[in-house]
Amino acid sequence: MPRYTVHVRGEWLSVPCKDSSKTIRCLGKEALRRYIKNKPDNGGFVTLENVTFYLRRCKGLGLLDLDDKLEDALEDNEFVEVVVEGDVMSPDFIPSQPEGIHRYSRYKEPDQYIEMDGESLTTGDLLNLGKGLYKIKLTAEAAQRVKQSRLLIESIVKEKKVVYGITTGFGKFARTVIPVSQLNNLQVNLVRSHSAGVGKPLSPDRTRMLLALRINVLAKGYSGVSLETLQQAIEAFNACCLPYIPEKGTVGASGDLAPLSHLALGLIGEGKMWSPKSGWADAKYVLEAHGLKPVSLKPKEGLALINGTQMITSLGCEAVERANAIAKQADIVAALTLEVLKGTTRAFDSDIHRLRPHPGQVEVAFRFRSLLDSDHHPSEIAESHRFCDRVQDAYTLRCCPQVHGVVNDTIDFVRNIISTEINSATDNPMVFAERGETISGGNFHGEYPAKALDYLAIGVHELASISERRIERLCNPSLSELPAFLVTEGGLNSGFMIAHCTAAALVSENKALCHPSSVDSLSTSAATEDHVSMGGWAARKALRVIENVEHVLAIELLAACQGIEFLRPLRTTTPLEKVYDLVRSVVRPWMKDRFMAPDIEAAHRLLVDQKVWLVAVPYIEKYRMEHIPESRPVSPTAFSVDSISLSNFSIHDHEDHPGKHNES
């Protein structure tokens, strides 16, 4: 028998239908009838005869024709809303779709799985799980560990031992012993009371990451959760049933209690939940629509679901991966700008960077050489200023390996901490089945990822800071030898004037966002939790900084490509021409003023999707294969006199090559 979940005045009703040949109007009337039946005052309706209403899908808010047959217009178990015309109690809009939901409009259930053991998840894995590319299954070894830790919890309850969070209250109530008959209620009350977050809900991608990461931590077998409950969480993930999780409310110790409580609240069938099938609806109906049952919490399980740093760390994984993507592409964008501004490649000579062999610096210098090497990729633009009289370039061009380089090293440092964190047990108390005891500790404290993500924000910001200065050089005719603001008929047209202002505004915003949140601490829980990490804000700030960086580099990418228009018919190197062609496939040249925001967003999307990197990386890696010795960071102590002499000979031999200023 077909069944539909219908939203009426903020309430959800399950309406079965024996005859699917009936109309949409019949479904609306039956839903209103059931709503009135449950109200002592009939919900304010005198009769349904003269009520005018319409129905719309919760997914996408599409209006339904009241005369269409149910079997033609709706799928079984679809979610719809009844809106009564002129009714002040009927909402004009229910937020059935979260932000960015266009990415889920073509959502397809994945058929591939990632096996979770609590030990080997990577930041890339978690990002792909967030994108909905994989389902989750538990390894046999992890399932066995979970079973063993649960047996210990059950023995504690059976023997009526006094153990924090299992047979006692929480925080300040740690000395309050709870009767055995109330232990299940204790866990449910914990989840309900701690679901106190505020703000916009996390996006579907970020909610999936958070749920996946919590599953990975529980799979380690140190939380005391039952295998049944863990499997229910996995089933919810695989069905893309995602609880409503406000982004604000965690102080990052004892873990991310508020957001993880909202996560658990949805799993127990309370609060709101979203799926591609239902949009936002009451969690119990969303679970039911996917054939799932709400989790029934047993002793310790509420605490097991909400204790840990998974909010900080899951957002941190996204931050690390996006930072890495934009850092790689920043080198390509800067190389393109250097070509347009007729800069020299001499500052990227491998011998310079071997004398200060920070890995990031060496790699960035190598990337510049791979994109700009005149012997490898002849450039007509470089050839045009082969004998210019400039000696050296401004720092924003010459010092890219040093500035971009430390960003790369910062990302590697933070990735190491986040990678450790995503495979760490962060519960309290910890359940050690092999020792037959539980131990209270502080692994829930978020200081590690909080400090790392503050550092990441500070590091990545520099990519935007230096990029904005390069945009200034491109737009300023006294520095670029190009038309002011990269447009013809200046005055009539403003060109990139305000695009540069936008970049400056984003850089300034980042300066405030880069103030570290982890230097702050406010005592909570009646001074029981008297030092906290504020890691949730550190993670959200880092993502905002990275998004700003992406937009600034998108503007530079557009400006550099526009600069090339004024150097035509001269061509740049092959890899940079490929980058130019990519940009021109989505943004046409700027011949006269037009609506610029869509162009910036198109370039931003190229960077977010890493298409700029994908176009250039084959040339970078081919160059690496042909220059393997010089692409490796080398300690100064590894140099011999002979190798230095050979390097010096190489420099003199290439002194007059295109794109290299005459230096003394």
XYZ file of C-alpha atoms in Angstrom:
664
model
C 0.000 0.000 0.000
C 1.513 3.355 -1.000
C 2.194 5.746 1.848
C 3.121 9.425 1.961
C 4.637 11.634 4.655
C 2.768 14.928 4.717
C 3.791 18.174 6.418
C 0.870 20.241 7.803
C 1.446 23.362 9.933
C 4.769 22.182 11.303
C 3.592 18.609 11.978
C 4.366 15.452 10.032
C 1.677 12.870 9.292
C 2.042 9.421 7.780
C -0.846 8.966 5.321
C -1.434 5.521 3.740
C -3.404 5.320 0.515
C -5.255 2.177 -0.569
C -6.002 3.521 -4.030
C -3.082 5.149 -5.851
C -5.383 6.183 -8.674
C -6.806 8.893 -6.425
C -5.758 12.498 -6.956
C -3.283 14.754 -5.191
C -6.307 16.705 -3.902
C -7.563 13.590 -2.097
C -4.206 13.178 -0.371
C -4.299 16.809 0.787
C -7.818 16.458 2.162
C -6.961 13.238 3.997
C -3.865 14.849 5.529
C -5.907 17.841 6.701
C -8.589 15.511 8.075
C -6.001 13.630 10.135
C -4.493 16.898 11.330
C -7.921 18.187 12.479
C -8.741 14.876 14.161
C -5.703 15.232 16.458
C -6.607 18.772 17.548
C -9.128 19.444 20.359
C -10.250 22.645 18.612
C -10.115 21.079 15.122
C -7.044 23.170 14.482
C -9.229 26.224 13.969
C -10.986 24.724 10.937
C -14.797 24.788 10.903
C -15.115 22.582 7.835
C -12.881 21.346 5.042
C -15.400 21.967 2.321
C -14.340 25.541 1.563
C -10.629 25.213 2.406
C -8.320 26.129 -0.470
C -4.909 24.520 -0.313
C -2.049 23.400 -2.504
C 0.617 20.721 -2.217
C 4.300 20.798 -3.044
C 7.171 18.383 -2.811
C 9.494 18.836 0.140
C 12.386 17.914 -2.121
C 12.821 20.896 -4.426
C 9.540 22.584 -3.412
C 7.898 21.752 -6.753
C 4.153 22.496 -6.872
C 1.857 19.532 -7.541
C -1.262 19.630 -9.735
C -4.195 18.761 -7.490
C -5.908 16.875 -10.327
C -2.964 14.562 -11.057
C -3.184 10.961 -9.929
C -0.965 9.906 -7.040
C 0.522 7.045 -9.043
C 1.553 9.468 -11.796
C 2.901 12.315 -9.675
C 4.437 10.791 -6.530
C 6.713 7.975 -5.584
C 5.842 5.678 -2.716
C 6.866 7.215 0.625
C 7.481 10.647 -0.873
C 7.479 13.737 1.369
C 5.006 16.512 0.557
C 3.675 19.650 2.243
C 0.113 20.978 2.461
C -0.180 24.772 2.535
C -3.594 26.317 3.282
C -4.188 29.503 1.313
C -4.327 32.578 3.566
C -3.507 30.516 6.653
C -1.074 32.430 8.907
C -0.125 29.134 10.547
C 1.036 27.635 7.258
C 4.631 28.509 6.446
C 5.400 30.128 3.126
C 8.574 28.095 2.987
C 10.023 25.077 4.739
C 13.788 24.802 4.476
C 13.657 21.419 2.809
C 16.983 21.907 1.076
C 20.268 22.953 2.698
C 22.702 25.346 1.077
C 24.582 24.078 -1.944
C 22.028 21.353 -2.520
C 22.445 21.672 -6.296
C 25.305 19.226 -5.839
C 22.838 16.674 -4.506
C 20.210 17.184 -7.202
C 21.862 14.399 -9.191
C 22.792 12.331 -6.146
C 23.281 8.661 -6.923
C 23.630 6.059 -4.229
C 27.220 4.771 -4.385
C 27.935 1.091 -4.945
C 31.505 1.143 -3.615
C 32.493 0.754 0.030
C 35.259 1.912 2.313
C 36.048 -0.597 5.030
C 36.476 1.043 8.421
C 38.712 -0.329 11.125
C 39.368 2.812 13.160
C 43.031 2.743 12.182
C 43.574 3.617 8.521
C 41.186 6.376 7.409
C 42.855 9.194 5.457
C 41.842 12.820 5.001
C 41.154 12.079 1.337
C 38.954 9.102 2.271
C 36.894 11.263 4.599
C 36.438 13.968 1.973
C 35.223 11.361 -0.523
C 32.833 9.927 2.061
C 31.512 13.446 2.556
C 30.915 13.789 -1.178
C 28.819 10.633 -1.115
C 31.191 8.593 -3.268
C 31.305 5.611 -0.921
C 29.287 3.648 1.582
C 30.775 2.237 4.784
C 31.252 -1.301 6.009
C 32.957 -2.493 9.186
C 35.923 -4.869 9.122
C 35.532 -8.168 10.971
C 38.386 -7.237 13.307
C 36.740 -3.938 14.238
C 33.400 -5.674 14.861
C 35.095 -8.088 17.237
C 36.768 -5.280 19.188
C 33.432 -3.476 19.504
C 31.802 -6.647 20.851
C 34.535 -7.157 23.439
C 34.348 -3.599 24.776
C 30.558 -3.850 25.018
C 30.817 -7.014 27.112
C 32.830 -5.050 29.668
C 30.165 -2.341 29.861
C 27.456 -4.931 30.371
C 29.424 -6.557 33.188
C 29.860 -3.163 34.891
C 26.100 -2.603 34.769
C 25.356 -6.122 35.935
C 27.722 -5.807 38.892
C 26.402 -2.306 39.703
C 29.867 -0.776 39.749
C 30.164 3.004 40.038
C 31.759 4.165 36.769
C 31.610 7.677 35.335
C 29.099 8.101 32.529
C 27.871 4.533 32.790
C 26.256 4.421 36.220
C 26.765 8.072 37.198
C 25.747 11.491 35.902
C 28.031 13.692 33.833
C 30.370 16.621 34.484
C 29.491 18.157 37.840
C 27.098 15.237 38.434
C 29.867 12.643 38.214
C 29.306 11.657 41.864
C 25.571 11.164 41.410
C 24.877 7.419 41.121
C 21.970 6.542 38.832
C 19.659 3.546 39.536
C 20.035 0.673 37.070
C 16.413 1.079 35.988
C 17.184 4.627 34.801
C 20.451 3.999 32.944
C 18.854 3.971 29.488
C 16.949 7.182 30.282
C 20.235 8.684 31.470
C 21.726 8.262 27.993
C 18.663 9.630 26.173
C 18.504 12.634 28.528
C 22.196 13.260 27.882
C 21.672 13.444 24.114
C 18.558 15.616 24.403
C 20.000 18.105 26.890
C 23.320 18.427 25.057
C 21.613 19.131 21.707
C 21.893 22.860 22.338
C 23.712 24.132 19.253
C 22.731 27.200 17.243
C 23.326 28.573 13.766
C 22.945 27.194 10.261
C 23.021 23.411 9.839
C 26.113 21.762 8.456
C 25.912 21.017 4.743
C 25.162 17.425 3.657
C 28.844 16.911 2.772
C 30.048 18.059 6.180
C 27.373 16.107 8.040
C 28.364 12.955 6.184
C 31.998 13.590 7.092
C 31.102 14.073 10.747
C 28.988 10.909 10.888
C 31.614 8.885 9.014
C 34.369 10.053 11.337
C 32.328 9.219 14.440
C 31.744 5.743 13.016
C 35.489 5.353 12.461
C 36.268 6.283 16.075
C 33.617 3.917 17.440
C 35.084 1.167 15.245
C 38.314 1.326 17.240
C 36.516 -0.534 20.031
C 37.342 1.726 22.987
C 33.965 3.451 23.370
C 31.754 0.672 24.724
C 29.049 1.104 22.110
C 27.167 -2.032 21.042
C 27.735 -3.507 17.596
C 23.990 -3.151 16.942
C 24.071 0.607 17.554
C 27.203 1.053 15.451
C 25.624 -0.857 12.587
C 22.534 1.353 12.817
C 24.737 4.432 12.505
C 26.405 2.881 9.437
C 23.003 2.107 7.897
C 21.909 5.726 8.410
C 25.118 6.915 6.723
C 24.700 4.528 3.800
C 21.094 5.693 3.312
C 22.250 9.352 3.433
C 19.968 10.084 6.419
C 21.680 13.142 7.879
C 20.674 14.790 11.181
C 20.241 18.536 11.580
C 23.515 19.737 13.145
C 23.898 23.465 13.956
C 27.427 24.629 13.236
C 27.896 26.629 16.455
C 28.039 25.529 20.079
C 31.186 23.494 20.672
C 34.076 24.683 22.852
C 36.190 21.712 21.808
C 36.369 19.936 25.224
C 34.864 17.612 26.420
C 34.933 17.036 22.747
C 32.372 18.507 20.381
C 29.433 17.767 22.663
C 26.732 19.961 21.112
C 27.161 19.040 17.411
C 27.715 15.361 18.182
C 24.600 15.383 20.367
C 22.567 16.735 17.455
C 24.067 13.938 15.363
C 22.980 11.349 17.960
C 19.568 12.993 18.342
C 18.745 12.278 14.719
C 19.925 8.676 15.053
C 17.507 8.088 17.952
C 14.682 9.425 15.803
C 14.307 12.889 17.314
C 14.868 16.362 15.894
C 15.195 16.993 12.155
C 16.901 14.927 9.508
C 17.603 15.358 5.801
C 17.988 12.935 2.934
C 17.955 13.436 -0.842
C 14.631 11.596 -0.842
C 12.848 13.576 1.869
C 14.393 17.001 2.282
C 14.152 18.202 5.893
C 11.583 16.312 7.966
C 11.167 14.806 11.420
C 13.950 12.276 11.929
C 11.613 9.385 12.735
C 9.846 9.770 9.382
C 13.069 10.062 7.411
C 14.446 6.905 9.033
C 11.160 5.105 8.461
C 11.094 6.170 4.814
C 14.449 4.438 4.349
C 13.418 1.294 6.229
C 15.517 2.139 9.281
C 14.704 2.021 12.990
C 15.791 4.682 15.502
C 18.675 3.727 17.774
C 17.568 2.614 21.237
C 20.343 3.758 23.551
C 21.772 1.366 26.097
C 24.028 2.217 29.078
C 27.066 4.298 28.056
C 25.956 4.588 24.412
C 24.768 8.192 24.523
C 28.135 9.227 25.912
C 29.897 7.040 23.337
C 28.122 8.853 20.503
C 28.844 12.416 21.625
C 32.316 12.420 23.190
C 35.202 13.355 20.886
C 36.791 15.876 18.532
C 35.050 14.768 15.355
C 33.462 18.129 14.495
C 36.816 19.909 14.674
C 38.617 17.097 12.889
C 36.135 16.438 10.080
C 36.078 20.145 9.182
C 39.857 20.093 9.581
C 40.103 17.319 6.981
C 38.206 19.455 4.485
C 40.401 22.436 5.354
C 43.622 20.478 4.810
C 42.497 19.032 1.481
C 41.219 22.359 0.145
C 44.325 24.154 1.378
C 46.516 21.635 -0.403
C 44.543 22.042 -3.626
C 44.727 25.825 -3.667
C 48.413 25.887 -2.631
C 49.407 23.757 -5.633
C 47.373 25.885 -7.996
C 48.668 29.139 -6.503
C 52.061 28.297 -8.026
C 50.486 27.971 -11.476
C 48.537 31.224 -11.163
C 51.620 33.084 -9.936
C 53.723 31.664 -12.776
C 51.154 32.973 -15.252
C 51.273 36.411 -13.612
C 55.069 36.402 -13.746
C 54.916 35.756 -17.499
C 52.434 38.592 -18.046
C 54.567 40.987 -15.993
C 57.670 39.863 -17.926
C 59.485 38.604 -14.887
C 62.676 36.571 -14.672
C 63.043 32.866 -13.932
C 66.537 33.315 -12.523
C 65.215 33.482 -8.943
C 63.979 29.893 -9.259
C 67.373 28.402 -10.065
C 67.718 25.070 -8.274
C 71.087 25.948 -6.736
C 69.592 28.912 -4.872
C 67.001 26.706 -3.206
C 69.382 23.861 -2.434
C 71.169 26.289 -0.168
C 67.986 26.769 1.862
C 66.414 23.340 1.429
C 63.005 23.657 3.046
C 60.942 21.000 1.229
C 58.106 23.366 0.325
C 60.426 26.054 -1.005
C 62.355 23.574 -3.124
C 59.157 22.090 -4.565
C 57.573 25.470 -5.391
C 60.731 26.636 -7.148
C 60.726 23.381 -9.098
C 57.111 23.907 -10.181
C 57.951 27.394 -11.434
C 60.855 26.002 -13.450
C 58.680 23.228 -14.867
C 56.143 25.791 -16.087
C 58.543 28.517 -17.240
C 61.777 26.811 -18.339
C 62.565 28.423 -21.697
C 64.560 25.452 -22.944
C 61.720 23.058 -22.205
C 58.757 25.292 -23.114
C 59.740 28.141 -25.488
C 57.849 31.311 -24.659
C 57.423 34.151 -27.100
C 56.517 36.462 -24.228
C 59.777 35.628 -22.449
C 61.733 36.034 -25.671
C 60.269 39.530 -26.116
C 62.120 40.845 -23.049
C 65.216 38.705 -23.292
C 67.563 41.695 -23.209
C 65.583 44.014 -20.934
C 67.490 46.236 -18.500
C 65.707 45.203 -15.294
C 67.925 43.456 -12.772
C 65.437 41.708 -10.510
C 61.707 41.429 -9.786
C 59.544 42.573 -6.897
C 59.265 40.230 -3.931
C 55.745 39.126 -4.868
C 57.266 37.464 -7.937
C 60.810 36.677 -6.868
C 59.971 35.281 -3.426
C 57.113 32.949 -4.376
C 59.133 29.822 -3.487
C 59.838 31.187 -0.025
C 56.293 32.449 0.667
C 54.319 29.705 -1.090
C 56.827 27.145 0.152
C 56.167 27.597 3.848
C 52.437 27.280 3.135
C 53.095 23.844 1.655
C 55.158 22.852 4.665
C 52.446 24.150 7.000
C 49.850 22.031 5.216
C 52.041 18.942 5.572
C 52.478 19.623 9.295
C 48.745 20.075 9.849
C 47.872 17.054 7.719
C 50.051 14.905 9.963
C 48.186 16.051 13.087
C 44.740 15.702 11.497
C 45.616 12.258 10.103
C 46.611 11.121 13.577
C 43.462 12.632 15.070
C 40.992 10.957 12.695
C 42.270 7.524 13.726
C 42.492 8.273 17.457
C 40.163 7.180 20.253
C 38.784 10.366 21.808
C 36.127 8.976 24.145
C 35.832 9.212 27.924
C 35.940 7.009 29.829
C 38.022 4.729 27.616
C 36.972 1.088 27.637
C 39.940 -1.309 27.738
C 38.452 -4.766 27.222
C 41.850 -6.469 27.386
C 42.472 -4.967 30.832
C 38.915 -5.379 32.001
C 38.609 -1.775 33.121
C 37.523 1.704 32.109
C 39.799 4.702 32.608
C 38.853 8.376 32.591
C 41.245 10.585 30.669
C 41.339 13.639 28.446
C 41.594 12.441 24.847
C 38.445 14.423 24.085
C 40.351 17.697 24.441
C 40.624 19.388 21.050
C 43.854 21.313 21.562
C 45.822 19.369 18.948
C 43.510 19.975 15.969
C 42.572 23.444 17.272
C 46.172 24.664 17.355
C 46.950 22.997 14.028
C 43.972 24.603 12.282
C 44.773 28.047 13.657
C 48.271 27.555 12.250
C 46.814 26.389 8.926
C 44.684 29.533 8.625
C 47.686 31.768 9.315
C 49.805 29.890 6.784
C 47.306 29.654 3.929
C 46.278 33.301 4.303
C 49.683 34.276 2.926
C 48.719 32.893 -0.482
C 45.979 35.514 -0.698
C 48.131 38.254 0.784
C 50.838 37.879 -1.842
C 48.303 37.237 -4.609
C 46.490 40.502 -3.909
C 49.797 42.370 -4.358
C 50.334 40.632 -7.695
C 46.813 41.666 -8.764
C 47.786 45.258 -7.896
C 50.858 44.943 -10.133
C 48.704 43.591 -12.976
C 46.162 46.418 -12.661
C 48.594 49.285 -12.089
C 49.965 50.533 -15.446
C 53.035 52.052 -13.816
C 54.022 48.543 -12.679
C 52.669 46.336 -15.454
C 53.211 48.198 -18.756
C 49.614 47.143 -19.464
C 46.435 49.265 -19.765
C 45.077 50.486 -16.427
C 42.846 47.882 -14.789
C 43.405 45.597 -17.771
C 40.758 47.131 -20.028
C 40.651 49.249 -23.174
C 38.912 52.621 -23.175
C 39.661 53.193 -19.512
C 37.272 55.645 -17.944
C 34.377 54.430 -20.037
C 35.286 50.967 -18.724
C 36.548 50.201 -15.199
C 37.830 46.709 -15.901
C 39.368 44.947 -12.912
C 39.259 48.003 -10.629
C 36.689 46.620 -8.175
C 37.726 43.004 -8.626
C 41.012 44.113 -7.068
C 39.061 45.845 -4.296
C 37.245 42.575 -3.624
C 40.578 40.800 -3.311
C 41.804 43.481 -0.899
C 38.606 43.151 1.160
C 39.022 39.374 1.425
C 42.654 39.709 2.479
C 41.677 42.216 5.159
C 38.901 39.918 6.373
C 41.399 37.085 6.623
C 43.640 39.187 8.841
C 40.881 39.237 11.463
C 39.976 35.577 10.924
C 43.611 34.540 11.396
C 43.577 35.607 15.030
C 43.896 32.189 16.693
C 40.822 30.991 18.563
C 42.795 28.348 20.475
C 44.515 31.020 22.596
C 41.145 31.575 24.269
C 39.549 29.416 26.957
C 36.374 29.849 28.995
C 35.652 27.593 31.950
C 32.466 25.531 31.498
C 30.444 22.857 33.320
C 30.735 24.472 36.763
C 34.549 24.618 36.485
C 34.811 20.865 35.795
C 35.797 21.629 32.220
C 38.007 24.554 33.144
C 40.218 24.636 30.050
C 38.837 24.255 26.534
C 40.291 24.458 23.016
C 37.693 26.486 21.094
C 38.603 24.175 18.224
C 35.198 24.292 16.529
C 35.687 27.973 15.741
C 39.299 27.296 14.713
C 38.042 24.782 12.121
C 35.237 26.980 10.802
C 37.574 29.991 10.611
C 40.180 28.000 8.714
C 37.609 27.027 6.111
C 36.476 30.647 5.728
C 40.085 31.779 5.292
C 40.698 29.099 2.658
C 37.545 30.035 0.755
C 38.677 33.671 0.726
C 42.099 32.587 -0.535
C 40.441 30.611 -3.325
C 38.472 33.668 -4.422
C 41.511 35.974 -4.381
C 43.472 33.536 -6.533
C 40.465 33.215 -8.843
C 40.629 36.979 -9.382
C 44.377 36.829 -10.042
C 43.837 33.992 -12.508
C 41.303 36.082 -14.431
C 43.544 39.156 -14.322
C 46.589 37.238 -15.562
C 44.616 35.745 -18.455
C 43.291 39.209 -19.288
C 46.857 40.536 -19.257
C 47.809 37.993 -21.904
C 45.200 39.505 -24.225
C 47.317 42.672 -24.393
C 50.474 40.688 -25.221
C 48.985 38.820 -28.152
C 49.943 37.538 -30.662
C 52.831 36.501 -28.403
C 52.323 33.160 -26.688
C 53.478 31.936 -23.307
C 54.776 28.440 -22.465
C 52.770 25.368 -23.481
C 51.483 24.478 -19.976
C 50.467 28.067 -19.250
C 48.725 28.317 -22.628
C 46.749 25.237 -21.591
C 45.747 27.028 -18.374
C 44.750 30.082 -20.401
C 42.628 27.903 -22.716
C 40.923 26.314 -19.701
C 39.966 29.713 -18.297
C 38.754 30.914 -21.675
C 36.503 27.857 -21.920
C 34.377 29.342 -19.114
C 35.197 33.098 -19.182
C 35.554 35.153 -22.346
C 38.067 38.035 -22.654
C 37.153 41.364 -21.042
C 36.650 43.659 -24.022
C 34.273 46.028 -22.219
C 32.622 46.159 -18.800
C 30.125 43.454 -17.910
C 28.715 41.681 -14.855
C 31.909 40.333 -13.287
C 30.752 38.233 -10.308
C 29.808 35.197 -12.471
C 33.278 35.255 -14.041
C 34.931 35.220 -10.625
C 32.728 32.348 -9.508
C 33.497 30.389 -12.679
C 37.231 30.789 -12.069
C 36.714 29.896 -8.407
C 34.972 26.687 -9.460
C 37.930 25.775 -11.689
C 40.207 26.059 -8.651
C 37.891 24.221 -6.258
C 37.537 21.369 -8.755
C 41.346 21.431 -9.205
C 40.982 21.738 -12.976
C 43.836 24.235 -13.196
C 46.076 21.694 -11.489
C 44.863 18.830 -13.679
C 45.706 20.801 -16.827
C 49.223 21.685 -15.661
C 50.323 18.636 -13.679
C 51.205 16.403 -16.678
C 53.777 19.004 -17.764
C 55.094 19.370 -14.212
C 55.530 15.627 -13.792
C 57.061 15.168 -17.237
C 59.602 17.857 -16.354
C 60.218 16.076 -13.041
C 61.042 12.824 -14.829
C 63.531 14.666 -17.013
C 65.102 16.528 -14.085
C 64.814 14.031 -11.231
C 68.042 14.940 -9.405
C 67.229 18.652 -9.213
C 63.629 18.085 -8.053
C 64.749 16.495 -4.807
C 65.436 18.657 -1.738
C 69.151 18.308 -0.926
C 70.905 19.226 2.296
C 73.755 21.740 1.879
C 76.092 19.219 3.505
C 75.444 16.850 0.602
C 77.103 19.177 -1.919
C 80.562 18.345 -3.180
C 82.951 20.820 -4.786
C 82.459 19.116 -8.132
C 78.657 19.344 -7.985
C 78.793 23.038 -7.112
C 81.174 23.690 -9.997
C 78.863 21.875 -12.412
C 75.906 23.876 -11.153
C 77.759 27.140 -11.609
C 78.674 26.145 -15.137
C 74.985 25.452 -15.839
C 73.996 28.934 -14.656
C 76.524 30.728 -16.872
C 75.602 28.531 -19.807
C 71.928 29.645 -19.610
C 72.514 33.257 -18.682
C 70.988 34.751 -21.827
C 67.973 32.493 -22.153
C 64.560 34.062 -22.655
C 62.742 35.439 -19.660
C 65.872 35.962 -17.591
C 66.891 39.509 -16.679
C 70.569 40.386 -17.033
C 71.949 40.237 -13.503
C 75.439 40.958 -12.268
